[in-house]
Amino acid sequence: MPSLGATFGRGAATTAQWDLANAQCVVIMGSNMAENHPIAFRFVMQAKLRGATIIHADPRFTRTSALADIYAPVRAGSDVAFLGGLIRHVLSSERWNSDPFFRTFVRHYTNAPLIVSPQFHTAAEGDGLFSGWQPEQHAYSESSWQYEAPTASAPLDESMQHPRCVLQILKRQYAEYTPEMVERVTGCPRATFLKVAEALLNNAGRDRTGVWCYAVGWTHHTTGVQMIRAAAILQSLLGNVGRPGAGVLALRGHSSIQGSTDIPTLYNLLPGYLPQPSALKSHRTLVDYIDTERVPTGWWHNFPRYAVSLLRAWYGEAATPENDRGYSWLPKIMGDHSQQPMMLAIRNGTIRGLIVIGQNPVVGGHNTHLIRKALPNLEWIVVRETFESETASSWYRSPEVLAGELAPQAIKTEIFMLPASLPGEKEGTFTNTQRLVQWHDKVVEPPGACRSDLWFTFHLGRRLKALYADSTDPKDAPIQNLTWDYPTEGPTAEPSADAILKEINGYTWLDRQQVASFAALKDDGSTACGCWIYSGVYPRDGQNLSRARVPDGPQGPGTHLGWGFAWPGNRRILYNRASADPQGQPWSEAKRYVWWDDATRQWVGHDAIDFVKDKPPDARPADESHRTGMDALSGDAPFIMMADGRINLFAPSGLKDGPLPTHYEPIESPVRNPLHAQQDNPAAKKWPRDDNTYHAVGDPRYPYVITTYRLTEHHAGGIPTRCVPTLAELQPEGFCEIAPELAAELGIANRDWVVISTARGSIETRALVTERMRPLEIAGRCVHVVGVPWHFGWEGYATGDIANTLSAIVGDPNTTIHEGKAFTCALRRGRLQRPERTPTDEDGA
Amino acid sequence: MNHDPAIPDVLPDENAVLIALRDQAEQALQRARAPLPEHAGTSIDAAEQALVRLRDALIERYRIAPELRARLDQVNVAISLVVGIETPITARQRQRLESALSVIGERRGETT
């Protein structure tokens, strides 16, 4: 979530699900929360029972819409236009301009008063391009996005009237996002849009707060990061950050996906959001790496402590000052090694082997026809699964095999299918949406040869270490020097998850004492820590706080500090210093949360304090010569991860597609961008090739917008649920949803077979004709949206064609996340011509 | 998998194979340096594929001729440089193609 990181300082949800109940307004956009996050949705319903206004904006009318007070239909991919319209409405409203609360919050806690370089111009002023676009580099230069002076001494205009202050820039950027333009771009009727805008304004202020919830309906776009940014800007303008019933709740796509970015499966991060060293940056030595990545002011000034402690945890005694703490053993990235380019590298033959854990790329990847044609280039694939997945059986059961495009006899790839254990068969932790780390015990032993992912990784590591033990090749030093000494238990030698969590928490190197928090970590090698943000989860021997299960009672306060451990430092609402005014007092009794207690000279409240606990509100930065780290921030600067302690309404750095969100059409769109000449995100990642072609704007062969989504009954790539009879019975086969108007136009009846096609491939499925899909009037023409759940494949009891056969490999410039939520397609009644072919013994089936 | 019609799939003998594959990789990299914009992705893929063919042939030989290790390492460096290139090609990305060419050409005087 680089958007939340670039805006507030941390790439994570700012609040917890149960805090939704404290909101007076809940907006859900980019999510079908009632169906896909039903447990969290309980708290939305609690808020509604207490009188909150619930708003759902989505291309489909879903169960979430049915339970909302306001449903706003929006075309898939037009979210920034909708959000930009809300920003404009707020900034130009009488309420926002007359209630001192808003201006106080914005003036003190955001960068609204800071003055930006005279070289900067907005996308509105540049016909869709911000200043700094370098077409020959296919990238922005950030130099014109900077403040007039370096952050620590940047000039401020407290009146926020200077034409180049951030607030005035915001006004210029969104001036054209009028309700009429919002209607023209998104298809949302003007009256509905205004109803949403007024609900937001009426439920913000000293006594009232609103919260936004989003999920992958925002992230799965080439503008996904900027969609989230737009909501974060809006929330900041409304004073809805760091306060109860406020913030931005990132509803994650899977259990523990938050954990998988904290202790990352991402190619470009080390644990705790430390950047992965890169061969393309000044990262040659540890000193270079630290000098490049350390921020002089704010909390990130502590960067060296976390990096050195990580190296100590990983390389132990072998990490010495003489060898740069083993820094050279860390792999350096050479570019984008994320999943989509990885699949192209497999197609090109570059990658020779693939280990698949908790993934089913043949279903969940994009342009999966290309993926299925790519996999036979591998020498080997290891699939760790509970059932045989499409990724494991593609070589003999894929549509390409059935069509004769691939011959199983000619595929040399060796598939290793390793049975994996289920959550109840292993112990460990989940880190969910609200950054909450919760331990789960093993309930039963895994059957037969099933093993945990931990077991697999640990024993693979042990074997690799044994294999390279006698090597004299310096390339093998990273494996030789890795500490890999976790204790094991039981007949299968299961590694101790408890011991690993203790390492993640951190400990003193010499006497092996757990550290109480990340504040105890050092940059001299005297501490080891596997992930600094988790430090505090296991503060002393025998005290695993992720096991804690003490909820607050009915008397409150409802932050549940005794339940699990939320990183960082068990803080439930991030940036909670902002729940008090600049003088340290609650904005109102109704929203009292954290405040300065003059008697004890410290911050107190209902949560763990996300601030320097004894720094008074009137503290001012040290004189310029000592202005480093937290000493550079004043006592009224709640956003401690930012260099100046303020929210970045305007992001002078950190985002590849602009300092502010602006509307771009999806890469494939039926219409020209009604706002600017620049059609789509200029920095989007594209891989045009014969097997991954994109549709031109308004291509008459592909006139419909298509969006993919999930169902309550199935999980992601489908293997955990399609193979379960009771779940399969509830949603037994694939389908697509189309509006009655489109069905009438194409002569399609409910349950008819239809064929959906793109330049990447075609699928057949059943039509569900439903008023949940509504034709939208976009830029003067009627646009239909086709909805397709993407869980299905040929394995299991619930089957169907793979929706991601249709999507393209294309990515957001900041994250390389695909655009499965908005592209274009053709639709017709009928079926695909497919030869019937049953796998034979000769195929090895 | 051969997207480049200029590169034959069948080559005469083993040593000649490596030399030919190296030459083909060089040629593919040279073509990728100055592509027409609409063909940029395809020519980089072709260069990557040519390097991969050279790498795979070297891996086969390396198992019986460990002295090829340095050569194999260099080809892997060139592959790393090319794999990370994104399209459309920018000046900085083009520099990576130049570096890959230079790495491949470094040991031109030696047998493969």
Coordinates of N, CA and C in Angstrom, one line a residue, chain A residues 524-624:
Chain A
D524 N 24.6 -1.2 16.3 CA 26.0 -1.6 16.5 C 26.1 -3.1 16.5
G525 N 25.1 -3.9 16.2 CA 25.2 -5.3 16.2 C 24.9 -5.9 17.5
S526 N 24.5 -5.2 18.5 CA 24.2 -5.7 19.8 C 22.8 -6.2 19.9
T527 N 22.0 -6.0 18.9 CA 20.6 -6.6 18.9 C 20.3 -7.2 17.6
A528 N 19.5 -8.2 17.6 CA 19.0 -8.9 16.4 C 17.5 -8.8 16.4
C529 N 17.0 -8.6 15.2 CA 15.5 -8.5 15.1 C 15.0 -8.8 13.7
G530 N 14.1 -9.8 13.6 CA 13.7 -10.3 12.3 C 12.7 -9.3 11.6
C531 N 12.0 -8.4 12.3 CA 11.1 -7.5 11.7 C 10.8 -6.4 12.7
W532 N 11.4 -5.3 12.6 CA 11.3 -4.3 13.6 C 9.9 -3.8 14.0
I533 N 9.0 -3.8 13.0 CA 7.7 -3.3 13.3 C 6.9 -4.3 14.2
Y534 N 7.3 -5.5 14.3 CA 6.7 -6.5 15.1 C 7.3 -6.5 16.5
S535 N 8.3 -5.8 16.7 CA 9.0 -5.8 18.0 C 8.1 -5.4 19.1
G536 N 8.0 -6.2 20.1 CA 7.0 -6.0 21.2 C 6.0 -7.1 21.3
V537 N 5.9 -7.9 20.2 CA 5.0 -9.0 20.2 C 5.4 -10.1 21.2
Y538 N 6.7 -10.2 21.4 CA 7.2 -11.2 22.3 C 8.2 -10.6 23.2
P539 N 7.8 -9.7 24.2 CA 8.7 -8.8 24.8 C 9.6 -9.5 25.9
R540 N 9.2 -10.6 26.3 CA 10.1 -11.4 27.3 C 9.7 -12.9 27.1
D541 N 10.6 -13.7 27.6 CA 10.4 -15.1 27.5 C 9.1 -15.5 28.2
G542 N 8.3 -16.3 27.5 CA 7.1 -16.8 28.1 C 5.9 -15.8 27.9
Q543 N 6.2 -14.7 27.2 CA 5.1 -13.7 27.0 C 4.9 -13.4 25.5
N544 N 4.1 -14.3 24.9 CA 3.8 -14.2 23.5 C 2.5 -13.4 23.4
L545 N 2.6 -12.1 23.1 CA 1.3 -11.3 23.1 C 0.4 -11.6 22.0
S546 N 0.9 -12.3 21.0 CA -0.1 -12.6 19.9 C -1.1 -13.7 20.4
R547 N -0.7 -14.3 21.5 CA -1.6 -15.3 22.1 C -2.7 -14.6 23.0
A548 N -2.5 -13.4 23.4 CA -3.4 -12.7 24.3 C -4.8 -12.7 23.8
R549 N -5.7 -13.0 24.7 CA -7.1 -13.0 24.3 C -8.0 -12.4 25.4
V550 N -7.7 -11.2 25.7 CA -8.6 -10.5 26.7 C -9.3 -9.3 26.1
P551 N -10.6 -9.5 25.7 CA -11.3 -8.4 25.1 C -11.7 -7.4 26.2
D552 N -12.0 -6.2 25.7 CA -12.6 -5.2 26.7 C -14.0 -5.6 26.9
G553 N -14.5 -5.3 28.1 CA -15.9 -5.6 28.5 C -16.8 -4.5 27.9
P554 N -18.1 -4.6 28.3 CA -19.1 -3.6 27.8 C -18.8 -2.2 28.3
Q555 N -18.0 -2.1 29.4 CA -17.7 -0.8 29.9 C -16.6 -0.1 29.1
G556 N -16.1 -0.8 28.1 CA -15.1 -0.1 27.2 C -13.7 -0.4 27.7
P557 N -12.7 0.3 27.1 CA -13.0 1.4 26.1 C -13.2 0.9 24.7
G558 N -13.0 -0.4 24.4 CA -13.3 -0.9 23.1 C -12.1 -0.9 22.2
T559 N -10.9 -0.7 22.7 CA -9.7 -0.8 21.9 C -9.1 -2.1 21.9
H560 N -9.5 -2.9 22.9 CA -9.1 -4.3 23.1 C -7.6 -4.5 23.0
L561 N -6.9 -3.7 23.8 CA -5.5 -3.8 23.8 C -5.0 -5.1 24.4
G562 N -5.8 -5.9 25.0 CA -5.4 -7.2 25.6 C -5.7 -8.3 24.6
W563 N -6.1 -8.0 23.4 CA -6.4 -9.0 22.4 C -5.3 -9.0 21.3
G564 N -4.5 -10.0 21.2 CA -3.5 -10.1 20.2 C -2.5 -8.9 20.3
F565 N -1.8 -8.7 19.3 CA -0.8 -7.6 19.3 C -0.9 -6.9 17.9
A566 N -1.1 -5.6 17.9 CA -1.2 -4.8 16.7 C 0.1 -4.1 16.5
W567 N 0.8 -4.3 15.3 CA 2.0 -3.5 15.1 C 1.6 -2.1 14.7
P568 N 2.4 -1.0 14.9 CA 3.5 -1.0 15.8 C 3.1 -0.8 17.2
G569 N 3.9 -1.4 18.2 CA 3.7 -1.1 19.6 C 2.3 -1.3 20.1
N570 N 1.6 -2.2 19.5 CA 0.2 -2.5 20.0 C -0.8 -1.3 19.8
R571 N -0.5 -0.5 18.8 CA -1.4 0.7 18.5 C -2.5 0.3 17.6
R572 N -3.7 0.6 18.1 CA -4.9 0.1 17.3 C -5.3 1.2 16.3
I573 N -5.3 2.4 16.7 CA -5.5 3.5 15.7 C -4.2 4.2 15.5
L574 N -3.7 4.2 14.2 CA -2.5 4.8 13.9 C -2.6 6.3 14.0
Y575 N -1.5 7.0 14.2 CA -1.4 8.5 14.2 C -2.4 9.1 15.3
N576 N -2.6 8.3 16.4 CA -3.7 8.7 17.3 C -3.4 10.0 18.0
R577 N -2.2 10.6 17.9 CA -2.0 11.9 18.4 C -2.9 12.9 17.8
A578 N -3.3 12.6 16.5 CA -4.2 13.5 15.8 C -5.7 13.5 16.4
S579 N -5.9 12.6 17.3 CA -7.3 12.6 18.0 C -7.4 13.8 19.0
A580 N -6.2 14.4 19.2 CA -6.3 15.6 20.1 C -5.9 16.8 19.2
D581 N -6.3 18.0 19.7 CA -6.0 19.2 18.9 C -4.6 19.6 19.1
P582 N -4.1 20.6 18.4 CA -2.7 20.9 18.5 C -2.2 21.2 19.9
Q583 N -3.1 21.6 20.8 CA -2.7 21.9 22.2 C -2.8 20.6 23.0
G584 N -3.2 19.5 22.4 CA -3.1 18.2 23.1 C -4.5 17.8 23.8
Q585 N -5.5 18.6 23.6 CA -6.8 18.3 24.2 C -7.7 17.6 23.2
P586 N -8.6 16.7 23.6 CA -9.5 16.1 22.7 C -10.3 17.1 21.9
W587 N -10.5 16.7 20.6 CA -11.3 17.7 19.7 C -12.7 17.8 20.3
S588 N -13.2 16.8 21.0 CA -14.5 16.8 21.6 C -14.6 15.7 22.6
E589 N -15.6 15.8 23.5 CA -15.8 14.7 24.4 C -16.3 13.4 23.7
A590 N -17.1 13.6 22.7 CA -17.6 12.5 21.9 C -16.5 11.7 21.2
K591 N -15.4 12.4 20.9 CA -14.4 11.7 20.2 C -13.1 11.7 21.0
R592 N -13.2 11.7 22.3 CA -12.0 11.6 23.2 C -11.3 10.3 22.9
Y593 N -10.0 10.3 22.7 CA -9.3 9.1 22.5 C -7.9 9.1 23.1
V594 N -7.0 10.1 22.7 CA -5.7 10.2 23.3 C -5.5 11.7 23.5
W595 N -4.9 12.0 24.7 CA -4.7 13.4 25.0 C -3.5 13.6 25.9
W596 N -3.1 14.9 26.0 CA -1.9 15.2 26.8 C -2.4 15.5 28.3
D597 N -1.7 14.8 29.2 CA -2.1 14.9 30.6 C -1.0 15.8 31.3
D598 N -1.4 17.0 31.6 CA -0.4 18.0 32.1 C 0.1 17.5 33.5
A599 N -0.7 16.8 34.3 CA -0.3 16.4 35.6 C 0.8 15.4 35.5
T600 N 0.7 14.4 34.7 CA 1.8 13.4 34.6 C 2.8 13.7 33.5
R601 N 2.6 14.8 32.7 CA 3.4 15.2 31.6 C 3.6 14.1 30.6
Q602 N 2.5 13.5 30.3 CA 2.6 12.5 29.2 C 1.3 12.3 28.5
W603 N 1.4 11.7 27.3 CA 0.2 11.4 26.6 C -0.5 10.2 27.2
V604 N -1.8 10.2 27.3 CA -2.6 9.1 27.9 C -3.8 8.9 27.0
G605 N -4.6 7.8 27.3 CA -5.8 7.6 26.5 C -6.1 6.2 26.5
H606 N -7.0 5.8 25.5 CA -7.5 4.5 25.4 C -6.7 3.5 24.6
D607 N -5.6 4.0 24.0 CA -4.8 3.2 23.0 C -3.4 3.3 23.4
A608 N -2.5 2.5 22.8 CA -1.1 2.7 23.0 C -0.8 4.0 22.1
I609 N 0.1 4.8 22.7 CA 0.3 6.1 22.1 C 1.2 6.0 20.8
D610 N 0.7 6.6 19.7 CA 1.5 6.6 18.5 C 2.2 7.9 18.4
F611 N 3.1 8.2 19.4 CA 3.8 9.4 19.4 C 4.9 9.3 20.5
V612 N 5.7 10.2 20.6 CA 6.7 10.2 21.7 C 5.9 10.5 23.0
K613 N 5.9 9.5 23.9 CA 5.0 9.5 25.0 C 5.1 10.8 25.9
D614 N 6.3 11.3 26.0 CA 6.4 12.4 27.0 C 6.7 13.7 26.2
K615 N 6.5 13.8 25.0 CA 6.7 15.0 24.2 C 5.5 15.9 24.3
P616 N 5.6 17.1 24.9 CA 4.4 17.9 25.1 C 4.0 18.5 23.8
P617 N 2.7 18.9 23.8 CA 2.2 19.5 22.5 C 2.9 20.8 22.1
D618 N 3.4 21.5 23.1 CA 4.1 22.8 22.7 C 5.6 22.6 22.4
A619 N 6.1 21.4 22.4 CA 7.5 21.2 22.1 C 7.8 21.6 20.7
R620 N 8.9 22.3 20.5 CA 9.3 22.8 19.2 C 10.6 22.1 18.8
P621 N 10.8 22.0 17.5 CA 12.0 21.3 17.0 C 13.3 21.9 17.6
A622 N 14.3 21.1 17.7 CA 15.6 21.5 18.2 C 16.1 22.6 17.2
D623 N 17.1 23.3 17.7 CA 17.6 24.3 16.7 C 18.2 23.6 15.5
E624 N 18.4 24.3 14.5 CA 18.7 23.7 13.2 C 19.8 22.8 13.2

